[in-house]
Coordinates of N, CA and C in Angstrom, one line a residue:
A1 N 146.5 67.3 139.7 CA 145.7 67.4 141.0 C 144.9 66.0 141.0
I2 N 144.5 65.6 142.2 CA 143.7 64.5 142.5 C 142.2 64.8 142.1
R3 N 141.5 64.1 141.4 CA 140.2 64.4 141.1 C 139.2 63.6 142.1
G4 N 139.3 64.2 143.3 CA 138.6 63.4 144.5 C 139.3 64.0 145.8
G5 N 138.6 63.5 147.0 CA 139.0 64.0 148.2 C 138.8 65.5 148.5
V6 N 139.9 66.2 149.0 CA 139.6 67.7 149.1 C 140.9 68.4 148.6
P7 N 140.9 68.5 147.2 CA 142.1 69.4 146.8 C 142.0 70.8 147.5
V8 N 143.2 71.3 147.9 CA 143.3 72.7 148.5 C 143.6 73.7 147.3
C9 N 142.6 74.5 147.1 CA 142.9 75.6 146.0 C 143.6 76.7 146.7
F10 N 144.6 77.0 146.5 CA 145.3 78.2 147.2 C 146.6 78.5 146.4
P11 N 147.0 79.6 146.2 CA 146.5 81.0 146.8 C 145.6 81.8 145.7
Q12 N 145.1 80.8 144.8 CA 144.2 81.5 143.8 C 142.9 80.6 143.6
F13 N 141.7 81.0 143.3 CA 140.5 80.3 143.1 C 140.4 80.4 141.6
N14 N 140.2 79.2 141.0 CA 140.1 79.1 139.6 C 141.1 79.8 138.8
Q15 N 140.7 80.6 137.8 CA 141.6 81.3 136.9 C 141.6 82.9 137.1
R16 N 141.2 83.1 138.4 CA 141.1 84.6 138.7 C 142.4 85.2 139.2
G17 N 143.3 85.1 138.2 CA 144.6 85.7 138.5 C 145.7 85.2 137.6
T18 N 146.9 85.3 137.9 CA 148.0 85.0 137.0 C 148.7 83.8 137.3
L19 N 148.2 83.0 138.4 CA 148.7 81.7 138.6 C 148.1 80.5 137.9
P20 N 148.7 79.5 137.9 CA 148.0 78.3 137.4 C 146.4 78.0 138.0
K21 N 145.6 77.4 137.3 CA 144.2 77.3 137.8 C 144.2 76.6 139.0
H22 N 143.4 77.3 139.9 CA 143.3 76.9 141.5 C 144.7 76.9 142.1
G23 N 145.7 77.7 141.8 CA 146.9 77.8 142.5 C 147.7 76.8 142.3
F24 N 148.7 76.7 143.3 CA 149.8 75.6 143.2 C 149.6 74.6 144.4
A25 N 149.0 74.9 145.5 CA 149.0 74.1 146.7 C 148.6 72.7 146.4
R26 N 147.6 72.5 145.6 CA 146.9 71.2 145.4 C 148.0 70.2 144.6
N27 N 148.9 70.9 144.0 CA 149.9 70.0 143.2 C 151.3 69.9 143.7
M28 N 151.4 70.3 145.0 CA 152.7 70.3 145.8 C 152.8 69.3 146.9
A29 N 153.9 68.8 147.3 CA 153.9 67.9 148.5 C 154.1 68.8 149.7
W30 N 153.1 68.4 150.6 CA 153.1 69.0 152.0 C 153.9 68.2 153.0
Q31 N 154.4 68.9 154.0 CA 155.2 68.1 155.0 C 154.2 67.7 156.2
L32 N 154.4 66.3 156.4 CA 153.5 65.8 157.5 C 154.3 66.2 158.8
D33 N 153.4 66.9 159.7 CA 154.0 67.5 160.9 C 154.7 66.4 161.7
E34 N 155.7 66.9 162.6 CA 156.6 66.0 163.3 C 155.8 64.9 164.1
A35 N 154.8 65.4 164.9 CA 154.1 64.4 165.6 C 153.7 63.1 165.0
A36 N 153.5 63.3 163.7 CA 153.0 62.0 163.0 C 154.0 61.6 162.0
Q37 N 155.3 61.8 162.2 CA 156.2 61.5 161.1 C 156.4 59.9 160.7
N38 N 155.9 59.2 161.7 CA 155.9 57.8 161.4 C 154.8 57.3 160.5
G39 N 153.8 58.3 160.1 CA 152.9 58.1 159.1 C 151.6 57.7 159.7
A40 N 151.4 57.6 160.9 CA 150.2 57.3 161.6 C 149.6 58.7 162.2
A41 N 148.2 58.5 162.3 CA 147.6 59.7 162.8 C 147.8 59.8 164.3
V42 N 147.7 61.0 164.8 CA 147.7 61.2 166.4 C 146.3 60.9 166.8
A43 N 146.3 59.7 167.5 CA 145.0 59.1 168.0 C 144.7 59.2 169.4
S44 N 143.5 59.2 169.8 CA 143.1 59.2 171.1 C 141.7 58.5 171.2
D45 N 141.1 58.3 172.3 CA 139.9 57.6 172.5 C 138.7 58.3 171.7
D46 N 138.9 59.7 171.6 CA 137.8 60.5 170.9 C 138.0 60.5 169.5
G47 N 139.2 60.3 168.9 CA 139.2 60.4 167.4 C 140.8 60.5 167.1
A48 N 141.0 61.0 165.9 CA 142.4 61.0 165.4 C 142.4 62.3 164.6
H49 N 143.8 62.9 164.4 CA 144.1 64.0 163.7 C 145.4 63.9 163.1
M50 N 145.6 64.6 162.0 CA 146.9 64.8 161.4 C 147.0 66.3 160.8
S51 N 148.2 66.7 160.8 CA 148.5 68.0 160.3 C 149.6 68.0 159.2
F52 N 149.4 69.0 158.3 CA 150.4 69.0 157.1 C 150.7 70.5 156.9
T53 N 151.9 70.8 156.5 CA 152.4 72.1 156.3 C 153.0 72.4 155.0
L54 N 152.7 73.4 154.4 CA 153.3 73.9 153.1 C 153.9 75.3 153.3
R55 N 155.1 75.4 153.3 CA 155.9 76.7 153.4 C 156.3 77.2 152.2
A56 N 156.5 78.6 152.0 CA 157.0 79.2 150.9 C 158.4 78.7 150.7
N57 N 158.7 78.3 149.2 CA 159.9 77.7 149.0 C 160.3 78.0 147.5
P58 N 161.6 77.8 146.9 CA 161.8 78.2 145.7 C 160.9 77.9 144.7
E59 N 160.1 76.8 144.7 CA 159.0 76.4 143.8 C 157.9 77.3 143.9
T60 N 157.5 77.6 145.0 CA 156.3 78.6 145.3 C 156.6 80.0 144.8
L61 N 157.8 80.4 145.3 CA 158.4 81.7 145.1 C 158.6 82.1 143.5
A62 N 158.8 81.1 142.8 CA 158.9 81.3 141.3 C 157.6 81.5 140.7
L63 N 156.4 81.1 141.4 CA 155.1 81.5 140.9 C 154.5 82.6 141.7
W64 N 154.8 82.8 142.9 CA 154.1 83.8 143.7 C 155.1 84.4 144.7
S65 N 155.4 85.7 144.6 CA 156.4 86.3 145.4 C 156.0 86.6 146.9
Q66 N 155.3 85.6 147.5 CA 154.9 86.0 148.9 C 155.4 84.8 149.8
S67 N 155.9 85.2 150.9 CA 156.2 84.2 152.0 C 155.0 83.9 152.8
F68 N 154.8 82.7 153.2 CA 153.8 82.3 153.8 C 153.9 80.9 154.6
V69 N 153.0 80.5 155.5 CA 153.0 79.2 156.0 C 151.5 78.9 156.1
A70 N 151.3 77.6 155.3 CA 149.9 77.1 155.3 C 149.8 75.7 156.1
Q71 N 148.9 75.6 156.9 CA 148.6 74.4 157.7 C 147.3 73.9 157.3
L72 N 147.3 72.5 157.1 CA 146.1 71.7 156.9 C 145.9 70.8 158.0
C73 N 144.8 70.9 158.8 CA 144.6 70.0 159.9 C 143.4 69.1 159.5
V74 N 143.4 67.7 159.5 CA 142.4 66.9 159.3 C 142.1 66.1 160.5
A75 N 140.8 66.1 161.0 CA 140.4 65.7 162.3 C 139.2 64.8 162.1
L76 N 139.3 63.5 162.7 CA 138.2 62.5 162.7 C 137.7 62.3 164.0
V77 N 136.5 62.3 164.1 CA 135.8 61.7 165.3 C 134.6 60.8 164.6
P78 N 134.1 59.9 165.5 CA 133.0 59.1 164.9 C 131.8 59.9 164.2
G79 N 131.6 59.7 163.0 CA 130.6 60.4 162.3 C 130.7 61.8 161.7
Q80 N 132.2 62.1 161.9 CA 132.4 63.7 161.5 C 133.9 63.9 161.1
L81 N 134.1 64.5 160.0 CA 135.5 65.0 159.5 C 135.5 66.3 159.4
T82 N 136.6 67.0 160.0 CA 136.8 68.4 160.1 C 138.1 68.7 159.4
I83 N 138.1 69.6 158.5 CA 139.2 70.0 157.6 C 139.5 71.5 157.9
T84 N 140.7 71.9 158.5 CA 141.0 73.3 158.7 C 142.2 73.7 158.0
L85 N 142.1 74.9 157.2 CA 143.2 75.5 156.5 C 143.5 76.8 157.2
S86 N 144.8 76.9 157.7 CA 145.2 78.1 158.3 C 146.4 78.6 157.5
V87 N 146.5 80.0 157.3 CA 147.4 80.6 156.5 C 148.0 81.8 157.1
N88 N 149.2 81.9 157.4 CA 150.0 82.9 158.1 C 150.9 83.6 157.1
N89 N 150.9 85.0 157.4 CA 151.9 85.7 156.6 C 153.2 85.7 157.4
T90 N 154.2 85.4 156.8 CA 155.6 85.6 157.3 C 156.5 86.7 156.7
E91 N 155.8 87.6 156.0 CA 156.4 88.9 155.7 C 155.9 90.0 156.5
V92 N 156.8 91.0 156.9 CA 156.4 92.1 157.5 C 156.1 93.4 156.5
Q93 N 156.6 93.1 155.3 CA 156.6 94.4 154.3 C 155.2 94.3 153.5
N94 N 154.7 93.2 153.3 CA 153.4 93.1 152.5 C 152.3 92.5 153.2
D95 N 151.0 93.0 152.9 CA 149.9 92.3 153.3 C 149.7 91.0 152.5
L96 N 149.1 90.0 153.1 CA 148.8 88.7 152.4 C 147.4 88.7 151.9
Q97 N 147.3 88.7 150.6 CA 146.1 88.5 149.9 C 146.0 87.3 148.9
F98 N 145.1 86.6 149.2 CA 144.8 85.3 148.4 C 143.3 85.1 148.3
T99 N 143.1 84.1 147.3 CA 141.7 83.5 147.2 C 141.8 82.0 147.3
G100 N 140.8 81.3 147.4 CA 141.0 79.7 147.6 C 139.7 79.1 147.8
A101 N 139.7 77.8 148.0 CA 138.7 77.0 148.3 C 139.2 75.6 148.8
L102 N 138.4 74.9 149.6 CA 138.7 73.5 149.9 C 137.6 72.7 149.0
H103 N 138.1 72.3 147.9 CA 137.4 71.7 146.8 C 136.8 70.3 147.1
T104 N 135.8 70.2 147.9 CA 135.5 69.0 148.5 C 134.6 68.2 147.6
Y105 N 135.0 66.9 147.2 CA 134.3 66.0 146.6 C 133.5 65.1 147.4
F106 N 132.2 65.0 147.2 CA 131.4 64.1 147.9 C 130.9 63.0 146.9
A107 N 131.0 61.8 147.4 CA 130.5 60.6 146.5 C 129.0 60.5 146.8
V108 N 128.2 60.4 145.7 CA 126.8 60.2 145.7 C 126.3 59.0 144.9
D109 N 125.3 58.4 145.3 CA 124.8 57.2 144.6 C 124.5 57.5 143.2
D110 N 123.6 58.7 142.9 CA 123.1 58.9 141.7 C 122.8 60.5 141.7
I111 N 123.5 61.2 140.9 CA 123.5 62.7 140.9 C 121.9 63.0 140.5
D112 N 121.2 62.2 139.7 CA 119.9 62.5 139.3 C 118.9 62.4 140.6
L113 N 119.4 61.6 141.7 CA 118.5 61.5 142.7 C 118.9 62.3 143.9
T114 N 119.9 63.2 143.8 CA 120.6 63.9 144.7 C 120.1 65.5 144.8
E115 N 119.9 65.9 146.0 CA 119.6 67.3 146.2 C 120.4 68.0 147.3
L116 N 120.6 69.3 147.2 CA 121.2 70.0 148.2 C 120.2 71.0 148.8
R117 N 120.1 70.9 150.1 CA 119.2 71.8 150.9 C 120.0 72.8 151.8
G118 N 119.5 74.1 151.8 CA 120.1 75.0 152.8 C 120.5 76.3 152.1
M119 N 120.5 76.4 150.9 CA 121.0 77.7 150.1 C 119.8 78.6 149.9
G120 N 118.6 78.3 150.2 CA 117.5 79.2 149.8 C 117.6 80.6 150.2
G121 N 117.4 81.5 149.2 CA 117.4 82.8 149.5 C 118.9 83.5 149.3
R122 N 120.0 82.7 149.2 CA 121.3 83.3 149.1 C 121.5 83.8 147.6
T123 N 122.2 84.9 147.5 CA 122.8 85.2 146.2 C 123.4 84.2 145.5
E124 N 123.2 84.0 144.1 CA 123.6 82.8 143.4 C 124.1 83.5 142.0
W125 N 125.4 82.9 141.7 CA 126.0 83.2 140.4 C 126.2 82.0 139.6
D126 N 125.4 81.8 138.5 CA 125.5 80.6 137.8 C 126.7 80.9 136.7
A127 N 127.9 80.3 136.9 CA 129.0 80.5 136.1 C 128.8 80.0 134.7
V128 N 128.0 78.9 134.6 CA 127.9 78.4 133.3 C 127.3 79.4 132.4
A129 N 126.0 79.9 132.8 CA 125.3 80.8 132.0 C 125.5 82.2 132.3
D130 N 126.5 82.5 133.3 CA 126.8 83.8 133.7 C 125.5 84.7 134.1
V131 N 124.7 84.1 134.8 CA 123.5 84.7 135.3 C 123.4 84.8 136.8
H132 N 123.0 86.0 137.3 CA 122.9 86.1 138.8 C 121.6 86.1 139.2
G133 N 121.4 85.6 140.3 CA 119.9 85.3 140.9 C 120.0 85.0 142.4
V134 N 118.8 84.4 142.7 CA 118.7 83.9 144.1 C 118.4 82.4 144.2
A135 N 119.0 81.9 145.1 CA 119.1 80.3 145.2 C 117.7 79.8 145.6
D136 N 117.2 78.7 145.1 CA 116.1 78.0 145.6 C 116.5 77.3 146.9
E137 N 115.6 76.9 147.7 CA 115.8 76.2 148.9 C 116.4 74.7 148.6
I138 N 116.0 74.1 147.5 CA 116.5 72.8 147.2 C 117.1 72.9 145.8
L139 N 118.3 72.4 145.7 CA 119.0 72.6 144.5 C 119.1 71.2 143.8
Y140 N 118.8 71.0 142.5 CA 119.0 69.8 141.9 C 120.1 70.1 140.7
V141 N 120.8 69.1 140.4 CA 121.8 69.1 139.4 C 121.4 68.5 138.1
E142 N 121.3 69.4 137.1 CA 121.0 68.9 135.7 C 122.1 69.5 134.7
G143 N 122.7 68.6 134.0 CA 123.8 69.1 133.2 C 125.0 69.6 134.0
E144 N 125.8 70.4 133.3 CA 127.0 71.1 133.9 C 126.3 72.1 135.0
F145 N 126.9 72.1 136.2 CA 126.4 72.8 137.3 C 127.7 73.5 138.0
D146 N 127.7 74.7 138.0 CA 129.0 75.4 138.4 C 128.4 76.8 139.0
R147 N 128.2 76.9 140.4 CA 127.4 78.1 140.8 C 128.2 78.5 142.3
V148 N 128.1 79.8 142.5 CA 128.9 80.4 143.6 C 127.7 81.1 144.4
Y149 N 127.8 80.9 145.6 CA 126.8 81.4 146.5 C 127.3 82.2 147.7
D150 N 126.6 83.3 148.2 CA 127.1 83.7 149.5 C 127.0 82.6 150.5
A151 N 127.9 82.5 151.3 CA 127.9 81.4 152.2 C 126.7 81.4 153.1
P152 N 125.9 80.3 153.4 CA 124.7 80.3 154.1 C 124.7 80.6 155.6
G153 N 125.9 80.3 156.2 CA 125.9 80.7 157.6 C 125.1 79.6 158.3
K154 N 124.7 78.5 157.8 CA 124.0 77.4 158.5 C 124.3 76.2 157.7
P155 N 124.0 75.0 158.4 CA 124.4 73.8 157.7 C 123.7 73.6 156.4
L156 N 124.4 72.9 155.5 CA 123.7 72.3 154.1 C 123.5 70.9 154.4
Y157 N 122.6 70.4 153.5 CA 122.3 69.0 153.6 C 122.3 68.3 152.1
V158 N 123.2 67.3 152.0 CA 123.3 66.6 150.7 C 122.6 65.4 151.0
Q159 N 121.5 65.2 150.2 CA 120.8 63.9 150.3 C 120.7 63.2 149.0
D160 N 121.2 62.0 148.9 CA 121.3 61.2 147.6 C 120.5 60.0 147.5
G161 N 119.5 59.9 148.1 CA 118.6 58.8 148.1 C 118.7 57.8 149.2
S162 N 120.1 57.7 149.5 CA 120.3 56.5 150.5 C 120.7 57.1 151.9
G163 N 121.0 58.4 151.9 CA 121.6 59.0 153.2 C 121.6 60.4 153.1
T164 N 121.7 61.1 154.2 CA 121.9 62.4 154.2 C 123.2 62.9 154.9
L165 N 124.0 63.9 154.4 CA 125.2 64.4 154.8 C 125.0 65.9 155.4
Q166 N 125.4 66.2 156.4 CA 125.4 67.6 156.9 C 126.8 68.2 156.5
V167 N 126.7 69.4 156.0 CA 128.0 70.1 155.5 C 127.9 71.5 156.2
E168 N 129.0 71.8 156.9 CA 129.2 73.1 157.5 C 130.5 73.8 157.1
Q169 N 130.6 75.1 157.1 CA 131.9 75.9 156.8 C 131.8 77.1 157.7
S170 N 133.2 77.4 158.0 CA 133.5 78.5 158.9 C 133.0 79.8 158.2
P171 N 132.5 80.8 159.1 CA 132.2 82.0 158.5 C 133.3 82.8 157.9
S172 N 134.5 82.4 158.1 CA 135.8 83.1 157.5 C 135.8 82.9 156.1
W173 N 135.1 81.9 155.7 CA 134.9 81.6 154.2 C 133.7 82.3 153.6
G174 N 133.8 83.3 152.7 CA 132.5 84.2 152.3 C 131.6 83.5 151.4
Q175 N 132.1 82.4 150.6 CA 131.3 81.9 149.6 C 131.3 80.2 149.6
S176 N 130.3 79.8 148.9 CA 130.1 78.3 148.8 C 130.1 78.1 147.3
V177 N 130.7 77.1 146.9 CA 130.6 76.6 145.4 C 130.2 75.3 145.4
V178 N 129.2 75.1 144.5 CA 128.6 73.8 144.1 C 128.8 73.6 142.6
W179 N 129.6 72.4 142.5 CA 130.0 72.0 141.1 C 129.9 70.4 140.7
N180 N 129.3 70.3 139.5 CA 129.4 69.0 138.8 C 129.5 69.2 137.4
P181 N 130.4 68.4 136.6 CA 130.8 68.8 135.3 C 129.6 68.3 134.3
G182 N 128.7 67.6 134.8 CA 127.7 67.0 133.9 C 128.2 66.1 132.7
E183 N 127.5 65.4 132.1 CA 127.9 64.3 131.2 C 128.7 65.0 130.1
S184 N 128.5 66.0 129.4 CA 129.2 66.4 128.2 C 130.6 66.8 128.7
K185 N 130.7 67.7 129.7 CA 132.1 68.2 130.1 C 132.8 67.1 130.7
C186 N 132.1 66.1 131.4 CA 132.8 65.1 132.0 C 133.6 64.3 130.9
A187 N 132.9 64.2 129.8 CA 133.5 63.5 128.7 C 134.8 64.0 128.2
T188 N 135.1 65.3 128.4 CA 136.1 66.0 128.0 C 137.3 66.0 129.1
L189 N 137.1 65.5 130.2 CA 138.2 65.4 131.4 C 138.8 64.0 131.2
G190 N 140.0 64.0 131.0 CA 140.7 62.7 130.9 C 141.0 62.0 132.1
D191 N 140.9 62.7 133.2 CA 141.1 62.2 134.6 C 139.8 61.7 135.2
M192 N 138.7 61.6 134.5 CA 137.4 61.2 135.1 C 136.8 60.2 134.3
P193 N 136.3 59.1 134.8 CA 135.5 58.1 134.0 C 134.2 58.8 133.3
A194 N 133.7 58.1 132.2 CA 132.7 58.7 131.5 C 131.5 58.9 132.4
D195 N 131.2 58.2 133.3 CA 130.0 58.2 134.1 C 130.5 58.8 135.6
G196 N 131.6 59.4 135.6 CA 132.1 60.0 136.9 C 131.1 61.1 137.4
F197 N 130.8 61.9 136.6 CA 129.8 63.0 137.0 C 128.5 62.5 137.6
A198 N 128.0 61.3 137.5 CA 126.9 60.7 138.1 C 127.0 60.3 139.5
H199 N 128.2 60.3 140.0 CA 128.4 59.8 141.4 C 129.3 60.8 142.2
M200 N 129.3 62.0 141.9 CA 129.9 62.9 142.8 C 129.2 64.3 142.8
L201 N 129.5 65.1 143.8 CA 129.2 66.4 143.9 C 130.1 67.1 144.7
C202 N 130.5 68.3 144.2 CA 131.4 69.1 145.0 C 130.6 70.2 145.8
V203 N 130.8 70.5 147.0 CA 130.2 71.5 147.8 C 131.5 72.1 148.6
E204 N 131.9 73.3 148.2 CA 133.2 73.8 148.6 C 133.0 75.2 149.4
A205 N 133.8 75.1 150.5 CA 134.0 76.4 151.3 C 135.0 77.1 150.3
A206 N 134.6 78.3 150.1 CA 135.5 79.2 149.2 C 135.6 80.6 149.5
Q207 N 136.7 81.2 149.0 CA 136.8 82.8 149.2 C 137.2 83.1 147.8
V208 N 136.2 83.5 147.0 CA 136.2 83.8 145.5 C 136.7 85.3 145.4

């Protein structure tokens, strides 16, 4: 998986099941939809968008015996990026059950100067300490930070000292995940530079 951008965790969140961690979708090739087969985005005066599809195939069925079609749409307008994941069941015999996340990595100038606002009062599970509680209105990242929240239902704001980014998620995703490996865990991740933790924060729409 690529350590950046927005890896698609599907059809399993983390290690909550029998599949590889975070499922298989982030490690497979998706098909660029026909309208953009030439490799360029479909553009207009207002913006641009591209769509990608992942269908059940022998490789997915060897891991997960479910037929499905997943589509990822990436839309750009000035000042805004919207990513939409749609999943459809193509079996009539079985209900489609899955978990997942859009594992969004945001670049920040300095994690020590970064704050996340908007989670105040939401149910919080600290997965590092395995402690349940209620979120503060302003979250600061110190050391390894891996927490799951009830989705706030309103915008979140990432402020890193030089700017503020507004983050929203659809109510169809029930949870939000905030993650940073911290210095010690980052040192164990072969695909991150030693100071990588200091310049990123994941704020994820999730269904845990």
